[in-house]
Amino acid sequence: GINAEYGVQLEVLNNKLQQLTEDRRKESVKSESVKNQYLVSLEESREECRQLRDELSHSQSLLRDLESSRCTVEDIASRSSTPPPAAPPSMEQSQTSILTV
């Protein structure tokens, strides 16, 4: 009778509900793992950023050092009006001069 039909419908609904609950649990597990992967890659990206920032500031300080030494060299060059000393003769030249002597 009617009670039996209701019982069957109730059973069907109950099964659907269990199925939905199970699906939802699987989805949340999946999304949790996706979230964890995202967090891991985010942390790796942050670490990479830190390293790059360190390298950048190191490069900038090297650049400043170069810049200041260039200024020093130009300063010295402008103060000394005498031309830089001539390059010493190369080994070959000195050897040939020794041979000719």
N, CA, C and O atoms as a printed pandas DataFrame, in Angstrom:
     atom_number atom_name residue_name chain_id  residue_number  x_coord  y_coord  z_coord
0              1         N          GLY        A               1    0.804   -1.192    0.000
1              2        CA          GLY        A               1    0.000    0.000    0.000
2              3         C          GLY        A               1    0.846    1.253    0.000
3              4         O          GLY        A               1    2.012    1.277   -0.393
4              5         N          ILE        A               2    0.181    2.289    0.467
5              6        CA          ILE        A               2    0.799    3.624    0.466
6              7         C          ILE        A               2    2.044    3.641    1.349
7              8         O          ILE        A               2    3.075    4.191    0.960
8              9         N          ASN        A               3    1.953    3.049    2.521
9             10        CA          ASN        A               3    3.099    3.022    3.425
10            11         C          ASN        A               3    4.327    2.378    2.788
11            12         O          ASN        A               3    5.449    2.852    2.968
12            13         N          ALA        A               4    4.106    1.296    2.044
13            14        CA          ALA        A               4    5.204    0.604    1.371
14            15         C          ALA        A               4    5.859    1.526    0.347
15            16         O          ALA        A               4    7.085    1.595    0.265
16            17         N          GLU        A               5    5.020    2.254   -0.455
17            18        CA          GLU        A               5    5.560    3.194   -1.437
18            19         C          GLU        A               5    6.392    4.271   -0.746
19            20         O          GLU        A               5    7.502    4.584   -1.177
20            21         N          TYR        A               6    5.846    4.830    0.323
21            22        CA          TYR        A               6    6.593    5.846    1.067
22            23         C          TYR        A               6    7.917    5.270    1.573
23            24         O          TYR        A               6    8.958    5.926    1.530
24            25         N          GLY        A               7    7.848    4.034    2.048
25            26        CA          GLY        A               7    9.057    3.384    2.537
26            27         C          GLY        A               7   10.102    3.268    1.451
27            28         O          GLY        A               7   11.283    3.515    1.694
28            29         N          VAL        A               8    9.675    2.889    0.235
29            30        CA          VAL        A               8   10.592    2.754   -0.906
30            31         C          VAL        A               8   11.163    4.122   -1.280
31            32         O          VAL        A               8   12.370    4.264   -1.476
32            33         N          GLN        A               9   10.273    5.146   -1.380
33            34        CA          GLN        A               9   10.734    6.495   -1.715
34            35         C          GLN        A               9   11.724    6.995   -0.655
35            36         O          GLN        A               9   12.750    7.596   -0.975
36            37         N          LEU        A              10   11.395    6.734    0.590
37            38        CA          LEU        A              10   12.261    7.159    1.671
38            39         C          LEU        A              10   13.635    6.507    1.536
39            40         O          LEU        A              10   14.670    7.148    1.718
40            41         N          GLU        A              11   13.614    5.210    1.209
41            42        CA          GLU        A              11   14.859    4.453    1.015
42            43         C          GLU        A              11   15.677    5.072   -0.116
43            44         O          GLU        A              11   16.885    5.273    0.014
44            45         N          VAL        A              12   14.986    5.378   -1.252
45            46        CA          VAL        A              12   15.651    5.995   -2.413
46            47         C          VAL        A              12   16.260    7.338   -2.020
47            48         O          VAL        A              12   17.420    7.620   -2.323
48            49         N          LEU        A              13   15.453    8.171   -1.334
49            50        CA          LEU        A              13   15.945    9.478   -0.907
50            51         C          LEU        A              13   17.148    9.329    0.037
51            52         O          LEU        A              13   18.128   10.068   -0.067
52            53         N          ASN        A              14   17.058    8.396    0.922
53            54        CA          ASN        A              14   18.132    8.148    1.867
54            55         C          ASN        A              14   19.423    7.766    1.132
55            56         O          ASN        A              14   20.508    8.249    1.457
56            57         N          ASN        A              15   19.278    6.885    0.129
57            58        CA          ASN        A              15   20.440    6.485   -0.679
58            59         C          ASN        A              15   21.042    7.686   -1.410
59            60         O          ASN        A              15   22.260    7.863   -1.447
60            61         N          LYS        A              16   20.158    8.510   -1.994
61            62        CA          LYS        A              16   20.634    9.720   -2.682
62            63         C          LYS        A              16   21.386   10.612   -1.720
63            64         O          LYS        A              16   22.456   11.129   -2.041
64            65         N          LEU        A              17   20.815   10.792   -0.528
65            66        CA          LEU        A              17   21.430   11.637    0.482
66            67         C          LEU        A              17   22.820   11.106    0.852
67            68         O          LEU        A              17   23.781   11.871    0.941
68            69         N          GLN        A              18   22.914    9.795    1.066
69            70        CA          GLN        A              18   24.208    9.192    1.383
70            71         C          GLN        A              18   25.196    9.402    0.250
71            72         O          GLN        A              18   26.366    9.712    0.476
72            73         N          GLN        A              19   24.699    9.226   -0.998
73            74        CA          GLN        A              19   25.551    9.415   -2.170
74            75         C          GLN        A              19   26.065   10.857   -2.231
75            76         O          GLN        A              19   27.251   11.100   -2.454
76            77         N          LEU        A              20   25.142   11.810   -2.029
77            78        CA          LEU        A              20   25.526   13.218   -2.039
78            79         C          LEU        A              20   26.535   13.526   -0.937
79            80         O          LEU        A              20   27.519   14.234   -1.155
80            81         N          THR        A              21   26.272   12.979    0.257
81            82        CA          THR        A              21   27.186   13.192    1.381
82            83         C          THR        A              21   28.569   12.648    1.045
83            84         O          THR        A              21   29.581   13.296    1.312
84            85         N          GLU        A              22   28.606   11.468    0.464
85            86        CA          GLU        A              22   29.875   10.835    0.074
86            87         C          GLU        A              22   30.593   11.680   -0.989
87            88         O          GLU        A              22   31.792   11.942   -0.892
88            89         N          ASP        A              23   29.819   12.102   -2.014
89            90        CA          ASP        A              23   30.398   12.938   -3.075
90            91         C          ASP        A              23   30.991   14.211   -2.488
91            92         O          ASP        A              23   32.089   14.638   -2.847
92            93         N          ARG        A              24   30.234   14.800   -1.580
93            94        CA          ARG        A              24   30.661   16.055   -0.971
94            95         C          ARG        A              24   31.957   15.847   -0.195
95            96         O          ARG        A              24   32.863   16.679   -0.238
96            97         N          ARG        A              25   32.030   14.705    0.529
97            98        CA          ARG        A              25   33.233   14.395    1.296
98            99         C          ARG        A              25   34.427   14.240    0.353
99           100         O          ARG        A              25   35.509   14.762    0.622
100          101         N          LYS        A              26   34.221   13.512   -0.764
101          102        CA          LYS        A              26   35.301   13.337   -1.744
102          103         C          LYS        A              26   35.748   14.683   -2.301
103          104         O          LYS        A              26   36.943   14.949   -2.426
104          105         N          GLU        A              27   34.772   15.529   -2.635
105          106        CA          GLU        A              27   35.085   16.863   -3.162
106          107         C          GLU        A              27   35.908   17.666   -2.163
107          108         O          GLU        A              27   36.888   18.317   -2.523
108          109         N          SER        A              28   35.489   17.608   -0.897
109          110        CA          SER        A              28   36.211   18.405    0.096
110          111         C          SER        A              28   37.625   17.872    0.289
111          112         O          SER        A              28   38.556   18.647    0.510
112          113         N          VAL        A              29   37.793   16.537    0.205
113          114        CA          VAL        A              29   39.141   15.961    0.285
114          115         C          VAL        A              29   39.971   16.442   -0.901
115          116         O          VAL        A              29   41.129   16.832   -0.752
116          117         N          LYS        A              30   39.352   16.404   -2.085
117          118        CA          LYS        A              30   40.054   16.843   -3.298
118          119         C          LYS        A              30   40.428   18.323   -3.183
119          120         O          LYS        A              30   41.567   18.703   -3.455
120          121         N          SER        A              31   39.464   19.154   -2.780
121          122        CA          SER        A              31   39.745   20.586   -2.698
122          123         C          SER        A              31   40.786   20.873   -1.612
123          124         O          SER        A              31   41.580   21.806   -1.730
124          125         N          GLU        A              32   40.770   20.064   -0.560
125          126        CA          GLU        A              32   41.785   20.214    0.491
126          127         C          GLU        A              32   43.172   19.927   -0.078
127          128         O          GLU        A              32   44.128   20.647    0.213
128          129         N          SER        A              33   43.279   18.881   -0.886
129          130        CA          SER        A              33   44.592   18.549   -1.450
130          131         C          SER        A              33   45.023   19.611   -2.463
131          132         O          SER        A              33   46.202   19.954   -2.551
132          133         N          VAL        A              34   44.059   20.125   -3.224
133          134        CA          VAL        A              34   44.360   21.211   -4.163
134          135         C          VAL        A              34   44.854   22.439   -3.390
135          136         O          VAL        A              34   45.822   23.095   -3.775
136          137         N          LYS        A              35   44.152   22.726   -2.286
137          138        CA          LYS        A              35   44.535   23.871   -1.460
138          139         C          LYS        A              35   45.948   23.680   -0.911
139          140         O          LYS        A              35   46.752   24.612   -0.901
140          141         N          ASN        A              36   46.240   22.464   -0.456
141          142        CA          ASN        A              36   47.577   22.198    0.075
142          143         C          ASN        A              36   48.662   22.355   -0.986
143          144         O          ASN        A              36   49.722   22.925   -0.730
144          145         N          GLN        A              37   48.376   21.836   -2.190
145          146        CA          GLN        A              37   49.339   22.005   -3.288
146          147         C          GLN        A              37   49.554   23.492   -3.567
147          148         O          GLN        A              37   50.682   23.940   -3.774
148          149         N          TYR        A              38   48.462   24.241   -3.568
149          150        CA          TYR        A              38   48.545   25.679   -3.808
150          151         C          TYR        A              38   49.412   26.352   -2.741
151          152         O          TYR        A              38   50.278   27.171   -3.050
152          153         N          LEU        A              39   49.159   25.988   -1.473
153          154        CA          LEU        A              39   49.924   26.581   -0.379
154          155         C          LEU        A              39   51.399   26.239   -0.486
155          156         O          LEU        A              39   52.259   27.085   -0.236
156          157         N          VAL        A              40   51.695   24.990   -0.859
157          158        CA          VAL        A              40   53.087   24.577   -1.021
158          159         C          VAL        A              40   53.754   25.395   -2.126
159          160         O          VAL        A              40   54.857   25.912   -1.945
160          161         N          SER        A              41   53.077   25.508   -3.271
161          162        CA          SER        A              41   53.693   26.250   -4.373
162          163         C          SER        A              41   53.793   27.739   -4.039
163          164         O          SER        A              41   54.719   28.418   -4.482
164          165         N          LEU        A              42   52.842   28.237   -3.260
165          166        CA          LEU        A              42   52.908   29.632   -2.821
166          167         C          LEU        A              42   54.137   29.847   -1.948
167          168         O          LEU        A              42   54.856   30.833   -2.108
168          169         N          GLU        A              43   54.374   28.925   -1.030
169          170        CA          GLU        A              43   55.528   29.021   -0.141
170          171         C          GLU        A              43   56.830   28.934   -0.942
171          172         O          GLU        A              43   57.788   29.655   -0.664
172          173         N          GLU        A              44   56.854   28.044   -1.942
173          174        CA          GLU        A              44   58.045   27.939   -2.793
174          175         C          GLU        A              44   58.275   29.251   -3.549
175          176         O          GLU        A              44   59.408   29.715   -3.679
176          177         N          SER        A              45   57.187   29.836   -4.043
177          178        CA          SER        A              45   57.306   31.108   -4.758
178          179         C          SER        A              45   57.839   32.199   -3.830
179          180         O          SER        A              45   58.690   32.998   -4.221
180          181         N          ARG        A              46   57.329   32.223   -2.598
181          182        CA          ARG        A              46   57.809   33.210   -1.634
182          183         C          ARG        A              46   59.297   33.043   -1.391
183          184         O          ARG        A              46   60.045   34.020   -1.363
184          185         N          GLU        A              47   59.721   31.794   -1.215
185          186        CA          GLU        A              47   61.137   31.503   -0.967
186          187         C          GLU        A              47   61.977   31.985   -2.144
187          188         O          GLU        A              47   63.022   32.610   -1.964
188          189         N          GLU        A              48   61.499   31.682   -3.362
189          190        CA          GLU        A              48   62.204   32.117   -4.566
190          191         C          GLU        A              48   62.303   33.641   -4.598
191          192         O          GLU        A              48   63.347   34.196   -4.942
192          193         N          CYS        A              49   61.205   34.312   -4.236
193          194        CA          CYS        A              49   61.200   35.777   -4.184
194          195         C          CYS        A              49   62.243   36.295   -3.203
195          196         O          CYS        A              49   62.977   37.237   -3.501
196          197         N          ARG        A              50   62.301   35.666   -2.025
197          198        CA          ARG        A              50   63.293   36.089   -1.034
198          199         C          ARG        A              50   64.698   35.965   -1.592
199          200         O          ARG        A              50   65.515   36.875   -1.448
200          201         N          GLN        A              51   64.983   34.819   -2.237
201          202        CA          GLN        A              51   66.321   34.612   -2.799
202          203         C          GLN        A              51   66.627   35.649   -3.873
203          204         O          GLN        A              51   67.722   36.211   -3.912
204          205         N          LEU        A              52   65.647   35.899   -4.747
205          206        CA          LEU        A              52   65.854   36.887   -5.806
206          207         C          LEU        A              52   66.082   38.279   -5.225
207          208         O          LEU        A              52   66.914   39.045   -5.712
208          209         N          ARG        A              53   65.315   38.594   -4.158
209          210        CA          ARG        A              53   65.479   39.896   -3.521
210          211         C          ARG        A              53   66.888   40.033   -2.945
211          212         O          ARG        A              53   67.518   41.085   -3.057
212          213         N          ASP        A              54   67.376   38.945   -2.322
213          214        CA          ASP        A              54   68.735   38.961   -1.781
214          215         C          ASP        A              54   69.755   39.170   -2.892
215          216         O          ASP        A              54   70.662   39.993   -2.769
216          217         N          GLU        A              55   69.596   38.413   -3.982
217          218        CA          GLU        A              55   70.525   38.558   -5.106
218          219         C          GLU        A              55   70.482   39.980   -5.648
219          220         O          GLU        A              55   71.517   40.562   -5.970
220          221         N          LEU        A              56   69.282   40.533   -5.746
221          222        CA          LEU        A              56   69.126   41.886   -6.271
222          223         C          LEU        A              56   69.852   42.898   -5.391
223          224         O          LEU        A              56   70.592   43.747   -5.889
224          225         N          SER        A              57   69.634   42.805   -4.078
225          226        CA          SER        A              57   70.271   43.795   -3.203
226          227         C          SER        A              57   71.785   43.614   -3.220
227          228         O          SER        A              57   72.527   44.590   -3.110
228          229         N          HIS        A              58   72.251   42.364   -3.356
229          230        CA          HIS        A              58   73.691   42.107   -3.474
230          231         C          HIS        A              58   74.224   42.772   -4.748
231          232         O          HIS        A              58   75.250   43.452   -4.719
232          233         N          SER        A              59   73.515   42.567   -5.870
233          234        CA          SER        A              59   73.922   43.176   -7.136
234          235         C          SER        A              59   73.930   44.696   -7.033
235          236         O          SER        A              59   74.832   45.357   -7.546
236          237         N          GLN        A              60   72.906   45.248   -6.360
237          238        CA          GLN        A              60   72.840   46.706   -6.224
238          239         C          GLN        A              60   74.024   47.237   -5.416
239          240         O          GLN        A              60   74.588   48.279   -5.749
240          241         N          SER        A              61   74.401   46.521   -4.355
241          242        CA          SER        A              61   75.529   47.001   -3.559
242          243         C          SER        A              61   76.825   46.889   -4.362
243          244         O          SER        A              61   77.692   47.758   -4.268
244          245         N          LEU        A              62   76.959   45.809   -5.158
245          246        CA          LEU        A              62   78.133   45.692   -6.034
246          247         C          LEU        A              62   78.171   46.854   -7.023
247          248         O          LEU        A              62   79.224   47.432   -7.291
248          249         N          LEU        A              63   77.000   47.178   -7.555
249          250        CA          LEU        A              63   76.899   48.271   -8.517
250          251         C          LEU        A              63   77.315   49.597   -7.871
251          252         O          LEU        A              63   78.041   50.394   -8.464
252          253         N          ARG        A              64   76.826   49.812   -6.623
253          254        CA          ARG        A              64   77.221   51.048   -5.919
254          255         C          ARG        A              64   78.729   51.106   -5.711
255          256         O          ARG        A              64   79.350   52.153   -5.892
256          257         N          ASP        A              65   79.317   49.960   -5.325
257          258        CA          ASP        A              65   80.773   49.915   -5.141
258          259         C          ASP        A              65   81.491   50.280   -6.436
259          260         O          ASP        A              65   82.422   51.085   -6.438
260          261         N          LEU        A              66   81.045   49.675   -7.540
261          262        CA          LEU        A              66   81.638   49.970   -8.844
262          263         C          LEU        A              66   81.519   51.451   -9.169
263          264         O          LEU        A              66   82.474   52.094   -9.605
264          265         N          GLU        A              67   80.315   51.973   -8.942
265          266        CA          GLU        A              67   80.025   53.380   -9.229
266          267         C          GLU        A              67   80.972   54.287   -8.435
267          268         O          GLU        A              67   81.545   55.229   -8.984
268          269         N          SER        A              68   81.131   53.995   -7.139
269          270        CA          SER        A              68   81.979   54.857   -6.313
270          271         C          SER        A              68   83.448   54.719   -6.699
271          272         O          SER        A              68   84.185   55.704   -6.677
272          273         N          SER        A              69   83.887   53.498   -7.055
273          274        CA          SER        A              69   85.283   53.359   -7.465
274          275         C          SER        A              69   85.521   54.027   -8.818
275          276         O          SER        A              69   86.607   54.543   -9.080
276          277         N          ARG        A              70   84.497   54.015   -9.676
277          278        CA          ARG        A              70   84.636   54.714  -10.960
278          279         C          ARG        A              70   84.813   56.217  -10.719
279          280         O          ARG        A              70   85.657   56.871  -11.331
280          281         N          CYS        A              71   83.987   56.739   -9.807
281          282        CA          CYS        A              71   84.108   58.162   -9.477
282          283         C          CYS        A              71   85.497   58.463   -8.924
283          284         O          CYS        A              71   86.104   59.471   -9.286
284          285         N          THR        A              72   85.996   57.604   -8.057
285          286        CA          THR        A              72   87.327   57.792   -7.481
286          287         C          THR        A              72   88.383   57.806   -8.578
287          288         O          THR        A              72   89.263   58.666   -8.592
288          289         N          VAL        A              73   88.290   56.842   -9.502
289          290        CA          VAL        A              73   89.248   56.765  -10.602
290          291         C          VAL        A              73   89.177   58.029  -11.454
291          292         O          VAL        A              73   90.211   58.597  -11.806
292          293         N          GLU        A              74   87.970   58.472  -11.788
293          294        CA          GLU        A              74   87.822   59.687  -12.599
294          295         C          GLU        A              74   88.376   60.894  -11.849
295          296         O          GLU        A              74   89.016   61.767  -12.435
296          297         N          ASP        A              75   88.119   60.925  -10.553
297          298        CA          ASP        A              75   88.600   62.019   -9.716
298          299         C          ASP        A              75   90.122   62.074   -9.752
299          300         O          ASP        A              75   90.710   63.134   -9.965
300          301         N          ILE        A              76   90.756   60.921   -9.540
301          302        CA          ILE        A              76   92.223   60.840   -9.563
302          303         C          ILE        A              76   92.735   61.237  -10.942
303          304         O          ILE        A              76   93.712   61.976  -11.061
304          305         N          ALA        A              77   92.071   60.744  -11.976
305          306        CA          ALA        A              77   92.497   61.028  -13.350
306          307         C          ALA        A              77   92.414   62.521  -13.636
307          308         O          ALA        A              77   93.303   63.074  -14.285
308          309         N          SER        A              78   91.358   63.185  -13.162
309          310        CA          SER        A              78   91.200   64.609  -13.442
310          311         C          SER        A              78   92.216   65.443  -12.652
311          312         O          SER        A              78   92.657   66.493  -13.118
312          313         N          ARG        A              79   92.584   64.968  -11.448
313          314        CA          ARG        A              79   93.542   65.730  -10.642
314          315         C          ARG        A              79   94.964   65.589  -11.171
315          316         O          ARG        A              79   95.736   66.547  -11.140
316          317         N          SER        A              80   95.314   64.401  -11.656
317          318        CA          SER        A              80   96.676   64.222  -12.171
318          319         C          SER        A              80   96.663   64.552  -13.652
319          320         O          SER        A              80   96.083   63.821  -14.455
320          321         N          SER        A              81   97.303   65.652  -14.012
321          322        CA          SER        A              81   97.313   66.065  -15.415
322          323         C          SER        A              81   98.354   65.269  -16.197
323          324         O          SER        A              81   98.330   65.237  -17.428
324          325         N          THR        A              82   99.273   64.621  -15.463
325          326        CA          THR        A              82  100.294   63.833  -16.164
326          327         C          THR        A              82   99.636   62.597  -16.770
327          328         O          THR        A              82   98.772   61.975  -16.152
328          329         N          PRO        A              83  100.055   62.250  -17.982
329          330        CA          PRO        A              83   99.470   61.067  -18.612
330          331         C          PRO        A              83   99.873   59.815  -17.834
331          332         O          PRO        A              83  100.900   59.821  -17.156
332          333         N          PRO        A              84   99.101   58.766  -17.918
333          334        CA          PRO        A              84   99.461   57.536  -17.207
334          335         C          PRO        A              84  100.792   57.004  -17.733
335          336         O          PRO        A              84  101.105   57.204  -18.907
336          337         N          PRO        A              85  101.577   56.337  -16.901
337          338        CA          PRO        A              85  102.893   55.845  -17.346
338          339         C          PRO        A              85  102.714   54.873  -18.507
339          340         O          PRO        A              85  101.726   54.143  -18.594
340          341         N          ALA        A              86  103.706   54.891  -19.392
341          342        CA          ALA        A              86  103.622   54.012  -20.557
342          343         C          ALA        A              86  103.690   52.563  -20.093
343          344         O          ALA        A              86  104.297   52.245  -19.070
344          345         N          ALA        A              87  103.063   51.709  -20.859
345          346        CA          ALA        A              87  103.066   50.299  -20.492
346          347         C          ALA        A              87  104.486   49.758  -20.569
347          348         O          ALA        A              87  105.224   50.096  -21.495
348          349         N          PRO        A              88  104.884   48.918  -19.605
349          350        CA          PRO        A              88  106.246   48.350  -19.650
350          351         C          PRO        A              88  106.396   47.493  -20.890
351          352         O          PRO        A              88  105.422   46.896  -21.349
352          353         N          PRO        A              89  107.593   47.419  -21.438
353          354        CA          PRO        A              89  107.791   46.625  -22.657
354          355         C          PRO        A              89  107.430   45.153  -22.391
355          356         O          PRO        A              89  107.587   44.651  -21.278
356          357         N          SER        A              90  106.955   44.493  -23.418
357          358        CA          SER        A              90  106.549   43.100  -23.234
358          359         C          SER        A              90  107.782   42.212  -23.138
359          360         O          SER        A              90  108.892   42.652  -23.438
360          361         N          MET        A              91  107.592   40.973  -22.725
361          362        CA          MET        A              91  108.710   40.052  -22.547
362          363         C          MET        A              91  109.493   39.863  -23.853
363          364         O          MET        A              91  110.723   39.839  -23.841
364          365         N          GLU        A              92  108.777   39.728  -24.980
365          366        CA          GLU        A              92  109.465   39.485  -26.246
366          367         C          GLU        A              92  110.441   40.609  -26.558
367          368         O          GLU        A              92  111.583   40.362  -26.944
368          369         N          GLN        A              93  109.981   41.846  -26.387
369          370        CA          GLN        A              93  110.846   42.990  -26.683
370          371         C          GLN        A              93  112.097   42.968  -25.803
371          372         O          GLN        A              93  113.210   43.160  -26.291
372          373         N          SER        A              94  111.904   42.730  -24.491
373          374        CA          SER        A              94  113.058   42.748  -23.615
374          375         C          SER        A              94  114.025   41.603  -23.944
375          376         O          SER        A              94  115.240   41.752  -23.812
376          377         N          GLN        A              95  113.480   40.472  -24.367
377          378        CA          GLN        A              95  114.360   39.356  -24.738
378          379         C          GLN        A              95  115.152   39.675  -25.988
379          380         O          GLN        A              95  116.342   39.369  -26.059
380          381         N          THR        A              96  114.500   40.297  -26.996
381          382        CA          THR        A              96  115.241   40.627  -28.226
382          383         C          THR        A              96  116.280   41.673  -27.927
383          384         O          THR        A              96  117.375   41.627  -28.488
384          385         N          SER        A              97  115.963   42.649  -27.030
385          386        CA          SER        A              97  116.973   43.658  -26.700
386          387         C          SER        A              97  118.144   43.017  -25.989
387          388         O          SER        A              97  119.290   43.420  -26.188
388          389         N          ILE        A              98  117.871   42.023  -25.162
389          390        CA          ILE        A              98  118.958   41.324  -24.479
390          391         C          ILE        A              98  119.820   40.587  -25.522
391          392         O          ILE        A              98  121.048   40.581  -25.434
392          393         N          LEU        A              99  119.159   39.971  -26.502
393          394        CA          LEU        A              99  119.893   39.218  -27.512
394          395         C          LEU        A              99  120.758   40.135  -28.340
395          396         O          LEU        A              99  121.884   39.776  -28.683
396          397         N          THR        A             100  120.256   41.316  -28.672
397          398        CA          THR        A             100  121.037   42.214  -29.518
398          399         C          THR        A             100  122.239   42.771  -28.777
399          400         O          THR        A             100  123.238   43.134  -29.399
400          401         N          VAL        A             101  122.155   42.844  -27.446
401          402        CA          VAL        A             101  123.257   43.414  -26.659
402          403         C          VAL        A             101  124.449   42.478  -26.606
403          404         O          VAL        A             101  125.461   42.802  -25.986
